[in-house]
Every structure is written in C-alpha cells, then in structure tokens.
mmCIF file of C-alpha atoms (C1' of nucleotides) in Angstrom:
data_model
loop_
_atom_site.group_PDB
_atom_site.id
_atom_site.type_symbol
_atom_site.label_atom_id
_atom_site.label_comp_id
_atom_site.label_asym_id
_atom_site.label_seq_id
_atom_site.Cartn_x
_atom_site.Cartn_y
_atom_site.Cartn_z
ATOM 1 C CA MET A 1 53.856 64.797 -260.344
ATOM 2 C CA SER A 2 56.260 64.940 -257.413
ATOM 3 C CA PHE A 3 55.242 68.585 -256.990
ATOM 4 C CA ASN A 4 51.728 67.629 -255.943
ATOM 5 C CA GLU A 5 53.055 64.803 -253.783
ATOM 6 C CA ALA A 6 55.248 67.281 -251.934
ATOM 7 C CA PHE A 7 52.344 69.643 -251.288
ATOM 8 C CA LYS A 8 50.314 66.753 -249.920
ATOM 9 C CA ALA A 9 53.234 65.607 -247.804
ATOM 10 C CA ILE A 10 53.625 68.948 -246.043
ATOM 11 C CA ALA A 11 49.878 69.222 -245.461
ATOM 12 C CA ASP A 12 50.162 66.945 -242.443
ATOM 13 C CA PRO A 13 51.323 68.528 -239.157
ATOM 14 C CA THR A 14 53.202 65.408 -238.041
ATOM 15 C CA ARG A 15 55.178 65.391 -241.265
ATOM 16 C CA ARG A 16 55.962 69.099 -240.992
ATOM 17 C CA GLN A 17 57.204 68.464 -237.471
ATOM 18 C CA ILE A 18 59.439 65.660 -238.734
ATOM 19 C CA LEU A 19 60.917 68.016 -241.304
ATOM 20 C CA THR A 20 61.467 70.604 -238.599
ATOM 21 C CA LEU A 21 63.235 68.055 -236.397
ATOM 22 C CA LEU A 22 65.562 67.184 -239.264
ATOM 23 C CA ARG A 23 66.653 70.815 -239.601
ATOM 24 C CA LYS A 24 68.870 70.363 -236.555
ATOM 25 C CA GLY A 25 70.558 67.324 -238.067
ATOM 26 C CA ASP A 26 70.009 63.809 -239.318
ATOM 27 C CA LEU A 27 68.057 61.397 -237.122
ATOM 28 C CA THR A 28 67.266 57.699 -237.131
ATOM 29 C CA ALA A 29 63.707 56.476 -237.574
ATOM 30 C CA GLY A 30 63.628 55.557 -233.898
ATOM 31 C CA GLU A 31 64.839 58.955 -232.752
ATOM 32 C CA ILE A 32 62.191 60.604 -234.887
ATOM 33 C CA ALA A 33 59.480 58.287 -233.547
ATOM 34 C CA SER A 34 60.476 59.091 -229.961
ATOM 35 C CA HIS A 35 59.244 62.672 -230.485
ATOM 36 C CA PHE A 36 55.685 61.521 -231.097
ATOM 37 C CA GLU A 37 52.893 59.828 -229.175
ATOM 38 C CA MET A 38 51.943 57.590 -232.067
ATOM 39 C CA GLN A 39 53.346 54.117 -232.673
ATOM 40 C CA LYS A 40 56.498 53.520 -234.712
ATOM 41 C CA PRO A 41 54.763 52.016 -237.750
ATOM 42 C CA SER A 42 52.706 55.189 -238.035
ATOM 43 C CA VAL A 43 55.818 57.347 -237.998
ATOM 44 C CA SER A 44 57.422 54.996 -240.495
ATOM 45 C CA HIS A 45 54.436 55.562 -242.760
ATOM 46 C CA HIS A 46 54.903 59.340 -242.554
ATOM 47 C CA LEU A 47 58.594 58.931 -243.343
ATOM 48 C CA LYS A 48 57.698 56.896 -246.393
ATOM 49 C CA ILE A 49 55.430 59.658 -247.671
ATOM 50 C CA LEU A 50 58.131 62.280 -247.109
ATOM 51 C CA LYS A 51 60.599 60.071 -248.947
ATOM 52 C CA GLN A 52 58.257 59.505 -251.883
ATOM 53 C CA ALA A 53 57.841 63.271 -252.116
ATOM 54 C CA ASP A 54 61.625 63.635 -252.195
ATOM 55 C CA LEU A 55 61.558 65.850 -249.123
ATOM 56 C CA VAL A 56 63.854 63.501 -247.206
ATOM 57 C CA GLN A 57 66.481 60.913 -248.010
ATOM 58 C CA ASP A 58 67.391 57.837 -246.024
ATOM 59 C CA ARG A 59 70.533 55.790 -245.611
ATOM 60 C CA ARG A 60 71.149 52.674 -243.604
ATOM 61 C CA VAL A 61 73.971 52.647 -241.042
ATOM 62 C CA GLY A 62 74.050 49.244 -239.445
ATOM 63 C CA GLN A 63 70.743 48.544 -237.760
ATOM 64 C CA HIS A 64 69.692 52.161 -238.014
ATOM 65 C CA ILE A 65 68.234 54.102 -240.883
ATOM 66 C CA TYR A 66 69.132 57.760 -240.876
ATOM 67 C CA TYR A 67 66.824 60.354 -242.359
ATOM 68 C CA SER A 68 67.955 63.711 -243.670
ATOM 69 C CA LEU A 69 66.396 66.714 -245.400
ATOM 70 C CA ASN A 70 66.537 67.078 -249.164
ATOM 71 C CA THR A 71 66.086 70.812 -249.659
ATOM 72 C CA THR A 72 65.897 70.855 -253.452
ATOM 73 C CA VAL A 73 62.158 70.181 -253.424
ATOM 74 C CA PHE A 74 61.653 72.924 -250.827
ATOM 75 C CA GLN A 75 62.997 75.323 -253.448
ATOM 76 C CA ASP A 76 60.387 74.181 -255.962
ATOM 77 C CA LEU A 77 57.563 74.639 -253.498
ATOM 78 C CA MET A 78 58.821 78.049 -252.478
ATOM 79 C CA SER A 79 58.956 79.300 -256.036
ATOM 80 C CA TRP A 80 55.273 78.464 -256.390
ATOM 81 C CA PHE A 81 54.591 80.930 -253.561
ATOM 82 C CA TYR A 82 56.971 83.492 -254.973
ATOM 83 C CA ASP A 83 54.828 83.802 -258.081
ATOM 84 C CA PHE A 84 51.985 85.262 -256.051
ATOM 85 C CA PHE A 85 54.095 88.300 -255.283
ATOM 86 C CA ASP A 86 55.588 88.638 -258.737
ATOM 87 C CA LYS A 87 52.764 90.618 -260.318
ATOM 88 C CA GLY A 88 54.138 90.325 -263.828
ATOM 89 C CA GLY A 89 53.446 86.611 -263.805
ATOM 90 C CA LYS A 90 55.346 83.642 -265.131
ATOM 91 C CA GLY A 91 55.400 84.736 -268.762
ATOM 92 C CA SER A 92 56.616 88.324 -268.398
ATOM 93 C CA MET B 1 45.293 77.024 -236.314
ATOM 94 C CA SER B 2 44.783 78.824 -239.610
ATOM 95 C CA PHE B 3 48.357 77.905 -240.471
ATOM 96 C CA ASN B 4 47.559 74.215 -240.682
ATOM 97 C CA GLU B 5 44.307 74.957 -242.496
ATOM 98 C CA ALA B 6 46.247 76.893 -245.112
ATOM 99 C CA PHE B 7 48.695 74.052 -245.669
ATOM 100 C CA LYS B 8 45.806 71.648 -246.102
ATOM 101 C CA ALA B 9 44.062 74.050 -248.446
ATOM 102 C CA ILE B 10 46.995 74.286 -250.841
ATOM 103 C CA ALA B 11 47.483 70.514 -250.808
ATOM 104 C CA ASP B 12 44.690 70.118 -253.348
ATOM 105 C CA PRO B 13 45.557 70.755 -257.031
ATOM 106 C CA THR B 14 42.155 72.233 -257.853
ATOM 107 C CA ARG B 15 42.537 74.756 -255.074
ATOM 108 C CA ARG B 16 46.059 75.668 -256.155
ATOM 109 C CA GLN B 17 44.728 76.208 -259.653
ATOM 110 C CA ILE B 18 42.006 78.485 -258.299
ATOM 111 C CA LEU B 19 44.647 80.535 -256.499
ATOM 112 C CA THR B 20 46.680 80.712 -259.695
ATOM 113 C CA LEU B 21 43.645 81.912 -261.649
ATOM 114 C CA LEU B 22 43.091 84.702 -259.128
ATOM 115 C CA ARG B 23 46.622 86.021 -259.655
ATOM 116 C CA LYS B 24 45.466 87.646 -262.898
ATOM 117 C CA GLY B 25 42.598 89.398 -261.155
ATOM 118 C CA ASP B 26 39.405 88.897 -259.195
ATOM 119 C CA LEU B 27 36.836 86.440 -260.550
ATOM 120 C CA THR B 28 33.273 85.459 -259.720
ATOM 121 C CA ALA B 29 32.456 81.986 -258.465
ATOM 122 C CA GLY B 30 30.915 81.193 -261.852
ATOM 123 C CA GLU B 31 33.964 82.347 -263.791
ATOM 124 C CA ILE B 32 36.175 80.221 -261.579
ATOM 125 C CA ALA B 33 33.895 77.201 -261.984
ATOM 126 C CA SER B 34 33.984 77.568 -265.771
ATOM 127 C CA HIS B 35 37.672 76.644 -265.708
ATOM 128 C CA PHE B 36 36.943 73.196 -264.304
ATOM 129 C CA GLU B 37 35.160 70.026 -265.367
ATOM 130 C CA MET B 38 33.573 69.504 -261.986
ATOM 131 C CA GLN B 39 30.148 70.790 -260.982
ATOM 132 C CA LYS B 40 29.654 74.228 -259.449
ATOM 133 C CA PRO B 41 28.840 72.998 -255.936
ATOM 134 C CA SER B 42 32.190 71.194 -255.895
ATOM 135 C CA VAL B 43 34.032 74.365 -256.855
ATOM 136 C CA SER B 44 32.012 76.277 -254.274
ATOM 137 C CA HIS B 45 33.209 73.782 -251.687
ATOM 138 C CA HIS B 46 36.830 74.404 -252.656
ATOM 139 C CA LEU B 47 36.279 78.155 -252.447
ATOM 140 C CA LYS B 48 34.866 77.739 -248.974
ATOM 141 C CA ILE B 49 37.997 75.883 -247.851
ATOM 142 C CA LEU B 50 40.244 78.566 -249.347
ATOM 143 C CA LYS B 51 38.185 81.214 -247.580
ATOM 144 C CA GLN B 52 38.343 79.431 -244.231
ATOM 145 C CA ALA B 53 42.110 79.254 -244.643
ATOM 146 C CA ASP B 54 42.164 83.007 -245.282
ATOM 147 C CA LEU B 55 43.810 82.494 -248.653
ATOM 148 C CA VAL B 56 40.981 84.266 -250.454
ATOM 149 C CA GLN B 57 38.344 86.868 -249.657
ATOM 150 C CA ASP B 58 34.899 87.235 -251.176
ATOM 151 C CA ARG B 59 32.533 90.121 -251.730
ATOM 152 C CA ARG B 60 29.084 90.197 -253.223
ATOM 153 C CA VAL B 61 28.375 92.497 -256.168
ATOM 154 C CA GLY B 62 24.745 92.071 -257.138
ATOM 155 C CA GLN B 63 24.101 88.463 -258.069
ATOM 156 C CA HIS B 64 27.787 87.700 -258.290
ATOM 157 C CA ILE B 65 30.299 86.903 -255.607
ATOM 158 C CA TYR B 66 33.809 87.989 -256.428
ATOM 159 C CA TYR B 67 36.802 86.132 -255.086
ATOM 160 C CA SER B 68 40.228 87.655 -254.620
ATOM 161 C CA LEU B 69 43.596 86.605 -253.219
ATOM 162 C CA ASN B 70 44.585 87.454 -249.671
ATOM 163 C CA THR B 71 48.363 87.321 -249.804
ATOM 164 C CA THR B 72 49.073 87.820 -246.110
ATOM 165 C CA VAL B 73 48.737 84.108 -245.380
ATOM 166 C CA PHE B 74 51.011 83.285 -248.317
ATOM 167 C CA GLN B 75 53.704 85.212 -246.481
ATOM 168 C CA ASP B 76 53.257 83.052 -243.393
ATOM 169 C CA LEU B 77 53.516 79.842 -245.384
ATOM 170 C CA MET B 78 56.551 81.093 -247.237
ATOM 171 C CA SER B 79 58.391 81.945 -244.065
ATOM 172 C CA TRP B 80 57.951 78.358 -242.932
ATOM 173 C CA PHE B 81 59.908 77.277 -245.997
ATOM 174 C CA TYR B 82 62.489 80.010 -245.552
ATOM 175 C CA ASP B 83 63.470 78.543 -242.213
ATOM 176 C CA PHE B 84 64.782 75.408 -243.885
ATOM 177 C CA PHE B 85 67.496 77.468 -245.519
ATOM 178 C CA ASP B 86 68.168 79.644 -242.483
ATOM 179 C CA LYS B 87 69.876 77.180 -240.152
ATOM 180 C CA GLY B 88 69.498 79.384 -237.073
ATOM 181 C CA GLY B 89 65.776 80.151 -237.436
ATOM 182 C CA LYS B 90 62.657 78.887 -235.730
ATOM 183 C CA GLY B 91 60.337 76.116 -236.899
ATOM 184 C CA SER B 92 56.725 74.978 -236.368
ATOM 185 C "C1'" DT C 1 73.314 29.906 -235.831
ATOM 186 C "C1'" DC C 2 70.392 32.214 -232.390
ATOM 187 C "C1'" DA C 3 68.607 36.079 -229.922
ATOM 188 C "C1'" DA C 4 68.103 41.012 -229.627
ATOM 189 C "C1'" DT C 5 67.326 45.437 -231.749
ATOM 190 C "C1'" DA C 6 65.723 48.622 -235.446
ATOM 191 C "C1'" DT C 7 62.692 49.320 -238.848
ATOM 192 C "C1'" DT C 8 59.262 48.364 -242.345
ATOM 193 C "C1'" DT C 9 55.253 45.919 -244.426
ATOM 194 C "C1'" DA C 10 50.522 44.057 -244.294
ATOM 195 C "C1'" DG C 11 45.989 44.437 -243.398
ATOM 196 C "C1'" DA C 12 42.093 46.507 -241.028
ATOM 197 C "C1'" DA C 13 39.195 50.236 -238.814
ATOM 198 C "C1'" DA C 14 37.834 54.912 -238.310
ATOM 199 C "C1'" DA C 15 38.096 59.547 -239.850
ATOM 200 C "C1'" DT C 16 38.457 62.857 -243.401
ATOM 201 C "C1'" DC C 17 37.892 64.439 -248.109
ATOM 202 C "C1'" DA C 18 36.222 65.321 -252.976
ATOM 203 C "C1'" DT C 19 32.467 65.012 -255.622
ATOM 204 C "C1'" DC C 20 27.725 64.487 -257.001
ATOM 205 C "C1'" DT C 21 22.498 65.726 -257.229
ATOM 206 C "C1'" DA C 22 18.734 68.191 -255.314
ATOM 207 C "C1'" DA C 23 17.147 71.921 -252.747
ATOM 208 C "C1'" DA C 24 17.650 76.505 -250.634
ATOM 209 C "C1'" DT C 25 18.974 81.431 -250.639
ATOM 210 C "C1'" DA C 26 19.955 85.952 -252.617
ATOM 211 C "C1'" DT C 27 19.653 89.280 -256.126
ATOM 212 C "C1'" DA C 28 17.994 91.306 -260.434
ATOM 213 C "C1'" DA C 29 14.765 91.991 -264.056
ATOM 214 C "C1'" DA C 30 10.217 91.791 -266.045
ATOM 215 C "C1'" DT D 1 5.206 89.544 -257.452
ATOM 216 C "C1'" DT D 2 6.921 86.161 -260.495
ATOM 217 C "C1'" DT D 3 10.772 84.397 -263.114
ATOM 218 C "C1'" DA D 4 15.584 83.874 -264.179
ATOM 219 C "C1'" DT D 5 20.362 83.797 -262.763
ATOM 220 C "C1'" DA D 6 24.251 83.134 -259.457
ATOM 221 C "C1'" DT D 7 25.748 80.827 -255.755
ATOM 222 C "C1'" DT D 8 25.649 78.110 -251.601
ATOM 223 C "C1'" DT D 9 23.971 74.417 -248.443
ATOM 224 C "C1'" DA D 10 22.518 69.663 -247.393
ATOM 225 C "C1'" DG D 11 23.064 65.067 -247.606
ATOM 226 C "C1'" DA D 12 24.936 60.952 -249.762
ATOM 227 C "C1'" DT D 13 28.688 58.140 -251.732
ATOM 228 C "C1'" DG D 14 33.108 56.475 -252.878
ATOM 229 C "C1'" DA D 15 38.017 57.329 -252.367
ATOM 230 C "C1'" DT D 16 41.896 58.510 -249.627
ATOM 231 C "C1'" DT D 17 44.253 59.069 -245.239
ATOM 232 C "C1'" DT D 18 45.757 58.166 -240.544
ATOM 233 C "C1'" DT D 19 46.451 55.103 -237.208
ATOM 234 C "C1'" DC D 20 46.599 50.707 -235.025
ATOM 235 C "C1'" DT D 21 48.338 45.664 -234.099
ATOM 236 C "C1'" DA D 22 50.740 41.765 -235.774
ATOM 237 C "C1'" DA D 23 54.094 39.934 -238.642
ATOM 238 C "C1'" DA D 24 58.147 40.255 -241.641
ATOM 239 C "C1'" DT D 25 62.915 41.805 -242.815
ATOM 240 C "C1'" DA D 26 67.612 43.362 -241.890
ATOM 241 C "C1'" DT D 27 71.545 43.799 -239.035
ATOM 242 C "C1'" DT D 28 74.538 42.978 -235.069
ATOM 243 C "C1'" DG D 29 76.821 40.401 -231.671
ATOM 244 C "C1'" DA D 30 77.092 36.228 -228.600
#
DNA sequence: TCAATATTTAGAAAATCATCTAAATATAAA
DNA sequence: TTTATATTTAGATGATTTTCTAAATATTGA
C-alpha cells in the first residue's frame, strides 16, 4: 500500500527535487519552499505527500520543522527495478 | 523530458503490472488486456503511455501487435535512486 | 499576554488522468 | 471483395491532482 504511494510521490518533479535537496542535508519547510516559485502551502502539500509515502521524516525544532530523507523506502523501490534485470525472476 | 514521462508512467499500478507481465516474455496487446478487468481500449491507453515513456516497444506481426520491455530507460530511473545512497553523486 | 514568525489546514478552481462506449483502421481468411 | 479478428483512436465523464488564497495552529520572545 505504501509501495504504490511512494511511486506516486516520486512521479512529481517538484517532489523529486525536494528529495534531491534533502540529499545534502536536512532542511526546514521554509528553506525547502525558498527553492521553488510556488507558494508555501503548495510546498507543504508536497511535503505531506512525501511524508505519507514514508520517503521523508519530519521533526519540530522550535518554530521550525525539519525534513530529512528516509532511505528505507528508496530501497524497496529500487528492488522493484532490479527485478527487471534479474532474468530468473522472483521465484527462482 | 522522457525521464519525467517514465516516472509518471510507472506511477500507475496497472502499468507496473504490465511491465511485470512483460518480464516473462513478449505479449500481444490482447494477451496483456486479458490479465485485467478493464476494457481493451483502457489497456491500449496504458500501453501508449508506456511506449511514449520508452519503457516498452511494439512491433506488428500480422493482426497482432507484440509488446516488449525496453530496459534502457529502467537503467536511467535506477541510477536516480542510486544517487540517494551515493552521497557525492549528482541529482535531478 | 501579545505580537511576530513558521508552518499547516481548509476550501476552491483548473488541469490532468483513468476509464468507458462507439467508431475507425489494419490485417487475415473465406 | 466481404467478413472476422486485433487493436487503436475519438470523445465523454468522473475522479484525482496541483495550485492558489485565506485562515488556523504552534512556538518564541517582548
């Protein structure tokens, strides 16, 4: 169930860019929003979708909310791709 | 441009299932459609999106049109994921 | 407590998407 | 050439998605 959510989450270019930004280190919602033309509530919406897909985690530090990557789901998605090069298939 | 198209293409569960079916070997549009509840034109639509994303190829053999995987784009998508584990790498 | 800052939630509008039925196209077989 | 089969295209409809503005919530510091 979260597998499909994750695939949908990474289908959006803005959300992929957010994930890419977070590779360099954790960022607050405001710092993330500052990289985009769109309004903050729109970015907040994208962050919510990434969070629901378990691709990011958030933690509050005072007024700020920091976002960080959660790479465990990336592993799951990657193994789906792997199977296309493993000719023997899942069951062999 | 095709990179984003490919990510959008795999975001749909029906299309991922089509790709999974094609791992075992090439199939005609009709054979693919027979695996789903939805009508043939709907499956044809999904095949078109997979084709536009370069994830599959098609060739006509008489009345039938055979679909097959094109794994080169899978490689591109996979390397996007790889970069999340390679801290020094490049993003999108 | 009050004002400022950071962020999210609510609700709406426009765009995109998945699916359907009906019709069109392409090939094969009679 | 006519009929049957395989598949796609066209157009419509309902659902989902992206984005916006306005309002709400949470926290800090005066």
